[in-house]
Tab-separated table of C-alpha atoms in Angstrom:
chain	number	residue	atom	x	y	z
A	172	MET	CA	-22.663	16.862	90.968
A	173	ASN	CA	-24.775	18.286	88.176
A	174	ASP	CA	-24.686	22.038	88.819
A	175	ILE	CA	-21.976	24.095	87.113
A	176	MET	CA	-21.116	27.700	87.937
A	177	LEU	CA	-19.834	29.487	84.853
A	178	ASP	CA	-17.943	32.762	84.705
A	179	LEU	CA	-16.672	34.507	81.594
A	180	GLU	CA	-14.326	37.415	81.153
A	181	THR	CA	-15.098	39.213	77.910
A	182	TRP	CA	-14.264	42.223	75.736
A	183	ALA	CA	-17.930	43.288	75.426
A	184	THR	CA	-21.272	42.678	77.113
A	185	SER	CA	-23.271	41.613	74.051
A	186	GLN	CA	-24.092	37.965	73.339
A	187	ASP	CA	-21.536	37.979	70.527
A	188	ALA	CA	-18.723	39.300	72.750
A	189	VAL	CA	-15.147	38.121	72.394
A	190	ILE	CA	-14.603	35.681	75.268
A	191	LEU	CA	-11.245	36.191	76.974
A	192	SER	CA	-11.467	33.383	79.512
A	193	VAL	CA	-13.885	30.807	80.873
A	194	GLY	CA	-13.926	29.481	84.407
A	195	ALA	CA	-16.335	26.793	85.515
A	196	CYS	CA	-16.765	24.467	88.448
A	197	PHE	CA	-19.190	21.812	89.533
A	198	PHE	CA	-20.834	22.494	92.876
A	199	ASP	CA	-23.566	21.467	95.255
A	200	LYS	CA	-24.862	22.856	98.543
A	201	GLU	CA	-21.731	21.724	100.376
A	202	LEU	CA	-18.779	21.441	98.003
A	203	ILE	CA	-16.953	22.876	95.031
A	204	GLY	CA	-16.058	20.064	92.653
A	205	GLU	CA	-14.069	19.673	89.453
A	206	SER	CA	-12.976	22.961	87.875
A	207	LEU	CA	-11.888	24.110	84.431
A	208	TYR	CA	-10.171	27.308	83.303
A	209	LEU	CA	-9.201	28.239	79.741
A	210	CYS	CA	-8.334	31.390	77.809
A	211	LEU	CA	-9.682	31.585	74.269
A	212	ASP	CA	-7.967	32.819	71.114
A	213	ARG	CA	-9.052	36.463	70.916
A	214	ASP	CA	-7.779	37.130	67.391
A	215	GLN	CA	-9.691	34.157	65.999
A	216	GLN	CA	-12.902	35.423	67.586
A	217	VAL	CA	-12.432	38.953	66.209
A	218	LEU	CA	-11.861	37.479	62.739
A	219	ASP	CA	-15.069	35.455	63.213
A	220	GLY	CA	-16.971	38.705	63.821
A	221	ARG	CA	-17.328	38.561	67.595
A	222	LYS	CA	-17.464	41.975	69.280
A	223	LYS	CA	-14.807	43.962	71.101
A	224	ASP	CA	-16.346	47.016	72.804
A	225	PRO	CA	-13.983	49.992	73.377
A	226	LYS	CA	-15.651	50.812	76.718
A	227	THR	CA	-15.077	47.270	77.976
A	228	VAL	CA	-11.464	47.356	76.769
A	229	GLU	CA	-11.062	50.638	78.662
A	230	TRP	CA	-12.612	49.008	81.743
A	231	TRP	CA	-10.036	46.198	81.509
A	232	ASP	CA	-7.229	48.778	81.419
A	233	LYS	CA	-8.324	49.915	84.905
A	234	GLN	CA	-8.306	46.442	86.466
A	235	SER	CA	-5.550	45.013	88.662
A	236	ASP	CA	-2.352	43.604	87.188
A	237	GLU	CA	-3.391	40.221	88.590
A	238	ALA	CA	-6.693	40.346	86.697
A	239	LYS	CA	-4.979	41.504	83.482
A	240	HIS	CA	-2.592	38.539	83.694
A	241	LEU	CA	-5.131	36.624	81.589
A	242	PHE	CA	-3.861	38.579	78.569
A	243	ASN	CA	-0.505	36.777	78.942
A	244	GLU	CA	-1.885	33.268	79.334
A	245	VAL	CA	-1.864	30.564	76.686
A	246	GLN	CA	-4.925	30.762	74.449
A	247	VAL	CA	-6.734	27.805	72.912
A	248	GLY	CA	-8.548	27.899	69.603
A	249	VAL	CA	-12.322	28.217	69.726
A	250	PHE	CA	-13.101	24.752	68.335
A	251	ASN	CA	-10.527	23.192	70.669
A	252	PHE	CA	-12.061	25.068	73.606
A	253	MET	CA	-15.581	23.832	72.785
A	254	SER	CA	-14.313	20.250	72.503
A	255	ILE	CA	-12.529	20.501	75.857
A	256	PHE	CA	-15.482	22.195	77.587
A	257	THR	CA	-18.063	19.766	76.186
A	258	ASP	CA	-15.941	16.751	77.161
A	259	TRP	CA	-15.415	18.198	80.644
A	260	VAL	CA	-19.167	18.706	81.163
A	261	THR	CA	-20.197	15.312	79.804
A	262	ASN	CA	-17.416	13.323	81.515
A	263	LYS	CA	-17.580	14.985	84.945
A	264	ALA	CA	-21.345	15.372	85.430
A	265	GLN	CA	-23.286	12.702	87.309
A	266	ASP	CA	-26.049	12.959	84.702
A	267	PRO	CA	-24.845	14.927	81.635
A	268	GLY	CA	-28.400	15.201	80.297
A	269	SER	CA	-29.553	17.234	83.278
A	270	VAL	CA	-26.619	19.587	83.881
A	271	LYS	CA	-27.750	22.942	85.279
A	272	MET	CA	-25.576	25.809	83.998
A	273	TRP	CA	-25.415	28.797	86.348
A	274	GLY	CA	-24.163	32.214	85.253
A	275	ASN	CA	-24.058	35.643	86.858
A	276	GLY	CA	-26.890	37.258	84.940
A	277	SER	CA	-29.630	35.687	82.852
A	278	ASP	CA	-28.301	37.361	79.719
A	279	PHE	CA	-24.559	37.189	80.288
A	280	ASP	CA	-22.358	34.124	80.888
A	281	ASN	CA	-24.678	31.355	79.674
A	282	ALA	CA	-26.027	33.472	76.809
A	283	ILE	CA	-22.578	34.485	75.541
A	284	LEU	CA	-21.151	30.970	75.730
A	285	GLY	CA	-24.300	29.540	74.148
A	286	ASN	CA	-23.989	32.099	71.347
A	287	LEU	CA	-20.403	30.986	70.705
A	288	TYR	CA	-21.519	27.376	70.360
A	289	GLU	CA	-24.389	28.400	68.096
A	290	SER	CA	-22.182	30.543	65.867
A	291	TRP	CA	-19.965	27.516	65.247
A	292	GLY	CA	-22.936	25.196	64.669
A	293	ILE	CA	-22.031	23.040	67.671
A	294	LYS	CA	-24.580	21.784	70.194
A	295	LYS	CA	-23.886	23.188	73.650
A	296	PRO	CA	-23.562	20.625	76.457
A	297	TRP	CA	-26.579	21.828	78.463
A	298	SER	CA	-30.259	22.336	77.729
A	299	TYR	CA	-31.753	25.815	77.409
A	300	SER	CA	-34.254	24.738	80.067
A	301	ASN	CA	-31.408	24.176	82.529
A	302	ASN	CA	-29.993	27.711	82.384
A	303	ARG	CA	-29.822	29.132	85.910
A	304	CYS	CA	-29.182	32.702	87.056
A	305	TYR	CA	-26.926	33.215	90.071
A	306	ARG	CA	-27.701	36.964	90.132
A	307	THR	CA	-31.420	36.241	90.526
A	308	LEU	CA	-30.727	33.671	93.265
A	309	LYS	CA	-28.644	36.089	95.313
A	310	ASN	CA	-31.237	38.845	94.899
A	311	ILE	CA	-34.104	36.710	96.224
A	312	CYS	CA	-32.147	35.376	99.186
A	313	LEU	CA	-31.571	36.868	102.595
A	314	PRO	CA	-28.229	38.598	103.027
A	315	PHE	CA	-25.610	36.708	104.985
A	316	ASP	CA	-24.114	37.868	108.222
A	317	SER	CA	-20.420	38.535	107.714
A	318	HIS	CA	-19.485	35.365	109.643
A	319	ASP	CA	-21.628	33.281	107.236
A	320	LEU	CA	-19.827	34.385	104.077
A	321	PRO	CA	-17.481	31.963	102.357
A	322	GLN	CA	-13.891	33.169	102.265
A	323	ARG	CA	-13.152	35.018	99.028
A	324	GLU	CA	-9.920	33.663	97.536
A	325	GLY	CA	-8.072	34.515	94.391
A	326	VAL	CA	-8.269	37.428	92.007
A	327	HIS	CA	-11.390	39.446	91.230
A	328	HIS	CA	-12.178	39.185	87.488
A	329	HIS	CA	-10.325	35.892	87.133
A	330	ALA	CA	-12.968	33.643	85.590
A	331	LEU	CA	-12.210	30.552	87.669
A	332	HIS	CA	-11.782	32.392	90.964
A	333	ASP	CA	-15.059	34.249	90.390
A	334	ALA	CA	-16.881	31.026	89.403
A	335	GLN	CA	-15.669	29.223	92.518
A	336	TYR	CA	-16.709	32.060	94.833
A	337	GLN	CA	-20.116	32.365	93.164
A	338	ALA	CA	-20.552	28.594	93.495
A	339	ALA	CA	-19.720	28.739	97.212
A	340	MET	CA	-22.259	31.539	97.667
A	341	ALA	CA	-24.901	29.713	95.593
A	342	GLY	CA	-24.424	26.599	97.710
A	343	ARG	CA	-25.092	28.625	100.836
A	344	TYR	CA	-28.180	30.230	99.294
A	345	LEU	CA	-29.513	26.877	98.124
A	346	LYS	CA	-29.222	25.551	101.698
A	347	GLY	CA	-32.149	27.698	102.700
A	348	LYS	CA	-31.405	31.387	102.950
A	349	LEU	CA	-34.443	32.291	100.824
A	350	LYS	CA	-36.502	35.328	101.810
């Protein structure tokens, strides 16, 4: 597999947002593959100048207790996270040089994670030309009948659960549900 669905939970919507958690999974038209989930050190990111938007923090206050559980999870340092994520991408991809990184919005997940890599002077493990937008894909595809939808599992606004569901949906769309 060479396609990765990425989902971030953040404290802002700008490209320099504090990243709370990252969920990612390999996928193809049929299967969800290897997955990764990590929470990042929020304090370190704030000290590095990444943004924390009061409106987004307020939005998080209104989310379910299950979604807010991420605030109690173990956090990894930013450099450690990038090492783990890069190794995961390069060691799990069939062809690491042609990994396609999917995010929900052309200017959100991929852009924010790419900005984190750039701000640390570290090369991200995918090419800019292989950014893919799940939001665009779902908007140009035919809607599914309710019996065609993959089963939604897990917690809404949990980065890995959201990434896996988006990957399942993208697989269905890529099978030929284009308008």
